[in-house]
Amino acid sequence: MQKVIDIADFRQNVFDVVCQIPIGRATSYGVIARLIGFPNHSRLVGQVMRNCDEFQVAVPAHRVVDSQGKLVGKSSFSSPEEMKKLLESEGVEVENDRIMHWNKVVWNPLNELEKNNPDAN
DNA sequence: GGCGTGACTATGG
DNA sequence: ACCATAGCCACGC
């Protein structure tokens, strides 16, 4: 029995996770992919996000960036500056299309758990 | 089925 | 820090 991806289900899972990203934080495509059980599908997460306005407008898409904190999806917003403006309005510093202090802004529930387990080193 | 493309990521130079 | 590569996978031709 192989694992087959239902794109509609996958898309819903992506939206569910994105909606849980706290204000003032952000996460990456790869983190989302791992959270929903498909660690190798970061590109598919990106594809879902690019078309998200066709399915659900309310998702905070500006809180999803690449693994380095770069605003790779900015061109899909109403204006290229929109993504940066939305982040800065939440207190996230952005410079040269990069989120500053990325290691502190990034929201990764998996790492949050590790912080509570000193053995995780 | 092949091929190019894309809001990806890890790795190496 | 930037660029190239390779792996990854859905989608349209």
PDB file of C-alpha atoms (C1' of nucleotides) in Angstrom:
ATOM      1  CA  MET A   1       0.000   0.000   0.000  1.00  0.00           C
ATOM      2  CA  GLN A   2       1.730   3.106  -1.159  1.00  0.00           C
ATOM      3  CA  LYS A   3       1.132   6.592   0.081  1.00  0.00           C
ATOM      4  CA  VAL A   4      -0.729   8.602  -2.524  1.00  0.00           C
ATOM      5  CA  ILE A   5      -1.157  12.321  -2.212  1.00  0.00           C
ATOM      6  CA  ASP A   6      -4.631  13.758  -2.409  1.00  0.00           C
ATOM      7  CA  ILE A   7      -3.896  17.299  -3.468  1.00  0.00           C
ATOM      8  CA  ALA A   8      -7.152  18.659  -2.062  1.00  0.00           C
ATOM      9  CA  ASP A   9      -6.422  17.056   1.283  1.00  0.00           C
ATOM     10  CA  PHE A  10      -2.820  18.205   1.146  1.00  0.00           C
ATOM     11  CA  ARG A  11      -3.938  21.751   0.418  1.00  0.00           C
ATOM     12  CA  GLN A  12      -6.338  21.735   3.369  1.00  0.00           C
ATOM     13  CA  ASN A  13      -3.577  20.498   5.673  1.00  0.00           C
ATOM     14  CA  VAL A  14      -1.290  23.272   4.469  1.00  0.00           C
ATOM     15  CA  PHE A  15      -3.949  25.895   5.160  1.00  0.00           C
ATOM     16  CA  ASP A  16      -4.596  24.428   8.597  1.00  0.00           C
ATOM     17  CA  VAL A  17      -0.939  24.773   9.555  1.00  0.00           C
ATOM     18  CA  VAL A  18      -0.491  28.227   8.033  1.00  0.00           C
ATOM     19  CA  CYS A  19      -3.478  29.501  10.002  1.00  0.00           C
ATOM     20  CA  GLN A  20      -1.750  28.351  13.199  1.00  0.00           C
ATOM     21  CA  ILE A  21       1.365  30.446  12.671  1.00  0.00           C
ATOM     22  CA  PRO A  22       1.323  33.031  15.470  1.00  0.00           C
ATOM     23  CA  ILE A  23       1.268  36.734  14.635  1.00  0.00           C
ATOM     24  CA  GLY A  24       4.786  38.083  14.445  1.00  0.00           C
ATOM     25  CA  ARG A  25       6.244  34.692  13.568  1.00  0.00           C
ATOM     26  CA  ALA A  26       6.855  32.882  10.290  1.00  0.00           C
ATOM     27  CA  THR A  27       7.750  29.439   9.039  1.00  0.00           C
ATOM     28  CA  SER A  28       9.104  27.718   5.963  1.00  0.00           C
ATOM     29  CA  TYR A  29       7.665  25.461   3.279  1.00  0.00           C
ATOM     30  CA  GLY A  30       9.815  22.580   4.484  1.00  0.00           C
ATOM     31  CA  VAL A  31       8.608  22.895   8.074  1.00  0.00           C
ATOM     32  CA  ILE A  32       4.999  22.858   6.929  1.00  0.00           C
ATOM     33  CA  ALA A  33       5.666  19.828   4.750  1.00  0.00           C
ATOM     34  CA  ARG A  34       7.159  17.924   7.696  1.00  0.00           C
ATOM     35  CA  LEU A  35       4.329  18.933  10.016  1.00  0.00           C
ATOM     36  CA  ILE A  36       1.694  17.458   7.734  1.00  0.00           C
ATOM     37  CA  GLY A  37       3.653  14.270   7.174  1.00  0.00           C
ATOM     38  CA  PHE A  38       5.230  14.842   3.752  1.00  0.00           C
ATOM     39  CA  PRO A  39       8.826  15.914   4.444  1.00  0.00           C
ATOM     40  CA  ASN A  40       9.784  15.757   0.762  1.00  0.00           C
ATOM     41  CA  HIS A  41       7.017  17.979  -0.511  1.00  0.00           C
ATOM     42  CA  SER A  42       8.180  21.473   0.284  1.00  0.00           C
ATOM     43  CA  ARG A  43       7.809  22.421  -3.390  1.00  0.00           C
ATOM     44  CA  LEU A  44       4.244  21.228  -3.360  1.00  0.00           C
ATOM     45  CA  VAL A  45       3.594  23.446  -0.346  1.00  0.00           C
ATOM     46  CA  GLY A  46       4.903  26.354  -2.386  1.00  0.00           C
ATOM     47  CA  GLN A  47       2.628  25.445  -5.250  1.00  0.00           C
ATOM     48  CA  VAL A  48      -0.369  25.358  -2.921  1.00  0.00           C
ATOM     49  CA  MET A  49       0.536  28.734  -1.442  1.00  0.00           C
ATOM     50  CA  ARG A  50       0.969  30.341  -4.832  1.00  0.00           C
ATOM     51  CA  ASN A  51      -2.632  29.468  -5.684  1.00  0.00           C
ATOM     52  CA  CYS A  52      -4.041  29.919  -2.189  1.00  0.00           C
ATOM     53  CA  ASP A  53      -6.139  32.950  -3.093  1.00  0.00           C
ATOM     54  CA  GLU A  54      -8.179  30.731  -5.395  1.00  0.00           C
ATOM     55  CA  PHE A  55      -9.264  28.595  -2.463  1.00  0.00           C
ATOM     56  CA  GLN A  56      -8.910  30.566   0.752  1.00  0.00           C
ATOM     57  CA  VAL A  57      -8.147  34.239   0.985  1.00  0.00           C
ATOM     58  CA  ALA A  58      -7.884  34.380   4.762  1.00  0.00           C
ATOM     59  CA  VAL A  59      -4.606  32.461   5.124  1.00  0.00           C
ATOM     60  CA  PRO A  60      -1.657  34.561   6.387  1.00  0.00           C
ATOM     61  CA  ALA A  61       0.462  33.663   3.375  1.00  0.00           C
ATOM     62  CA  HIS A  62       3.008  36.360   4.207  1.00  0.00           C
ATOM     63  CA  ARG A  63       4.180  34.251   7.170  1.00  0.00           C
ATOM     64  CA  VAL A  64       5.488  31.538   4.871  1.00  0.00           C
ATOM     65  CA  VAL A  65       9.015  31.982   3.527  1.00  0.00           C
ATOM     66  CA  ASP A  66      11.880  29.729   2.508  1.00  0.00           C
ATOM     67  CA  SER A  67      14.206  27.866   4.860  1.00  0.00           C
ATOM     68  CA  GLN A  68      16.513  30.890   5.097  1.00  0.00           C
ATOM     69  CA  GLY A  69      13.771  33.402   5.889  1.00  0.00           C
ATOM     70  CA  LYS A  70      13.724  34.862   2.391  1.00  0.00           C
ATOM     71  CA  LEU A  71      10.471  36.262   0.975  1.00  0.00           C
ATOM     72  CA  VAL A  72      10.471  34.103  -2.148  1.00  0.00           C
ATOM     73  CA  GLY A  73       6.710  34.381  -2.640  1.00  0.00           C
ATOM     74  CA  LYS A  74       6.419  38.146  -2.646  1.00  0.00           C
ATOM     75  CA  SER A  75       5.703  38.367  -6.378  1.00  0.00           C
ATOM     76  CA  SER A  76       2.400  36.549  -5.887  1.00  0.00           C
ATOM     77  CA  PHE A  77       0.966  39.259  -3.659  1.00  0.00           C
ATOM     78  CA  SER A  78      -1.102  42.223  -4.806  1.00  0.00           C
ATOM     79  CA  SER A  79       2.138  44.163  -4.938  1.00  0.00           C
ATOM     80  CA  PRO A  80       5.730  42.966  -4.476  1.00  0.00           C
ATOM     81  CA  GLU A  81       5.981  45.125  -1.350  1.00  0.00           C
ATOM     82  CA  GLU A  82       2.803  43.757   0.206  1.00  0.00           C
ATOM     83  CA  MET A  83       4.443  40.716   1.809  1.00  0.00           C
ATOM     84  CA  LYS A  84       7.115  42.832   3.464  1.00  0.00           C
ATOM     85  CA  LYS A  85       4.566  45.402   4.646  1.00  0.00           C
ATOM     86  CA  LEU A  86       2.349  42.742   6.196  1.00  0.00           C
ATOM     87  CA  LEU A  87       5.282  41.238   8.093  1.00  0.00           C
ATOM     88  CA  GLU A  88       6.548  44.581   9.323  1.00  0.00           C
ATOM     89  CA  SER A  89       3.043  45.478  10.481  1.00  0.00           C
ATOM     90  CA  GLU A  90       3.349  42.465  12.799  1.00  0.00           C
ATOM     91  CA  GLY A  91       6.723  43.549  14.123  1.00  0.00           C
ATOM     92  CA  VAL A  92       8.863  41.322  11.928  1.00  0.00           C
ATOM     93  CA  GLU A  93      11.966  43.082  10.624  1.00  0.00           C
ATOM     94  CA  VAL A  94      12.614  42.605   6.928  1.00  0.00           C
ATOM     95  CA  GLU A  95      15.671  43.761   5.032  1.00  0.00           C
ATOM     96  CA  ASN A  96      16.632  42.978   1.463  1.00  0.00           C
ATOM     97  CA  ASP A  97      13.776  40.463   1.206  1.00  0.00           C
ATOM     98  CA  ARG A  98      15.116  38.656   4.259  1.00  0.00           C
ATOM     99  CA  ILE A  99      13.553  38.263   7.687  1.00  0.00           C
ATOM    100  CA  MET A 100      15.982  39.520  10.323  1.00  0.00           C
ATOM    101  CA  HIS A 101      16.698  37.355  13.396  1.00  0.00           C
ATOM    102  CA  TRP A 102      15.248  34.429  11.467  1.00  0.00           C
ATOM    103  CA  ASN A 103      16.186  31.868  14.114  1.00  0.00           C
ATOM    104  CA  LYS A 104      14.010  33.745  16.612  1.00  0.00           C
ATOM    105  CA  VAL A 105      11.115  34.548  14.296  1.00  0.00           C
ATOM    106  CA  VAL A 106      10.790  31.102  12.752  1.00  0.00           C
ATOM    107  CA  TRP A 107       7.904  29.054  14.110  1.00  0.00           C
ATOM    108  CA  ASN A 108       8.742  25.376  14.262  1.00  0.00           C
ATOM    109  CA  PRO A 109       6.639  23.310  16.688  1.00  0.00           C
ATOM    110  CA  LEU A 110       9.086  20.430  16.338  1.00  0.00           C
ATOM    111  CA  ASN A 111      11.958  22.549  17.649  1.00  0.00           C
ATOM    112  CA  GLU A 112       9.740  24.029  20.348  1.00  0.00           C
ATOM    113  CA  LEU A 113       9.333  20.510  21.702  1.00  0.00           C
ATOM    114  CA  GLU A 114      13.072  19.923  21.602  1.00  0.00           C
ATOM    115  CA  LYS A 115      13.644  23.002  23.738  1.00  0.00           C
ATOM    116  CA  ASN A 116      11.680  21.295  26.505  1.00  0.00           C
ATOM    117  CA  ASN A 117      13.870  18.203  26.183  1.00  0.00           C
ATOM    118  CA  PRO A 118      17.523  18.879  27.083  1.00  0.00           C
ATOM    119  CA  ASP A 119      18.266  15.363  25.833  1.00  0.00           C
ATOM    120  CA  ALA A 120      17.400  16.449  22.311  1.00  0.00           C
ATOM    121  CA  ASN A 121      20.932  17.707  21.860  1.00  0.00           C
TER     122      ASN A 121
ATOM    123  C1'  DG B   1       5.734   9.154 -21.170  1.00  0.00           C
ATOM    124  C1'  DG B   2       9.212  13.054 -21.899  1.00  0.00           C
ATOM    125  C1'  DC B   3      10.348  17.822 -20.825  1.00  0.00           C
ATOM    126  C1'  DG B   4      10.258  22.337 -18.738  1.00  0.00           C
ATOM    127  C1'  DT B   5       8.739  24.998 -14.847  1.00  0.00           C
ATOM    128  C1'  DG B   6       8.052  26.390 -10.068  1.00  0.00           C
ATOM    129  C1'  DA B   7       6.368  30.678  -3.392  1.00  0.00           C
ATOM    130  C1'  DC B   8      11.783  24.189  -1.993  1.00  0.00           C
ATOM    131  C1'  DT B   9      15.974  22.350   0.401  1.00  0.00           C
ATOM    132  C1'  DA B  10      20.599  20.617   1.359  1.00  0.00           C
ATOM    133  C1'  DT B  11      25.113  20.629  -0.037  1.00  0.00           C
ATOM    134  C1'  DG B  12      29.424  22.006  -2.172  1.00  0.00           C
ATOM    135  C1'  DG B  13      32.511  25.336  -4.385  1.00  0.00           C
TER     136       DG B  13
ATOM    137  C1'  DA C   1      27.443  35.351   0.523  1.00  0.00           C
ATOM    138  C1'  DC C   2      26.344  33.972  -3.992  1.00  0.00           C
ATOM    139  C1'  DC C   3      25.919  30.350  -7.661  1.00  0.00           C
ATOM    140  C1'  DA C   4      25.409  25.612  -9.463  1.00  0.00           C
ATOM    141  C1'  DT C   5      23.640  20.890  -8.721  1.00  0.00           C
ATOM    142  C1'  DA C   6      20.930  17.310  -7.417  1.00  0.00           C
ATOM    143  C1'  DG C   7      16.784  15.461  -5.287  1.00  0.00           C
ATOM    144  C1'  DC C   8      12.082  16.359  -4.902  1.00  0.00           C
ATOM    145  C1'  DC C   9       7.043  16.232  -7.137  1.00  0.00           C
ATOM    146  C1'  DA C  10       2.604  18.154  -9.355  1.00  0.00           C
ATOM    147  C1'  DC C  11       1.158  20.170 -13.569  1.00  0.00           C
ATOM    148  C1'  DG C  12       0.670  21.579 -18.400  1.00  0.00           C
ATOM    149  C1'  DC C  13       2.253  20.742 -23.165  1.00  0.00           C
TER     150       DC C  13
END
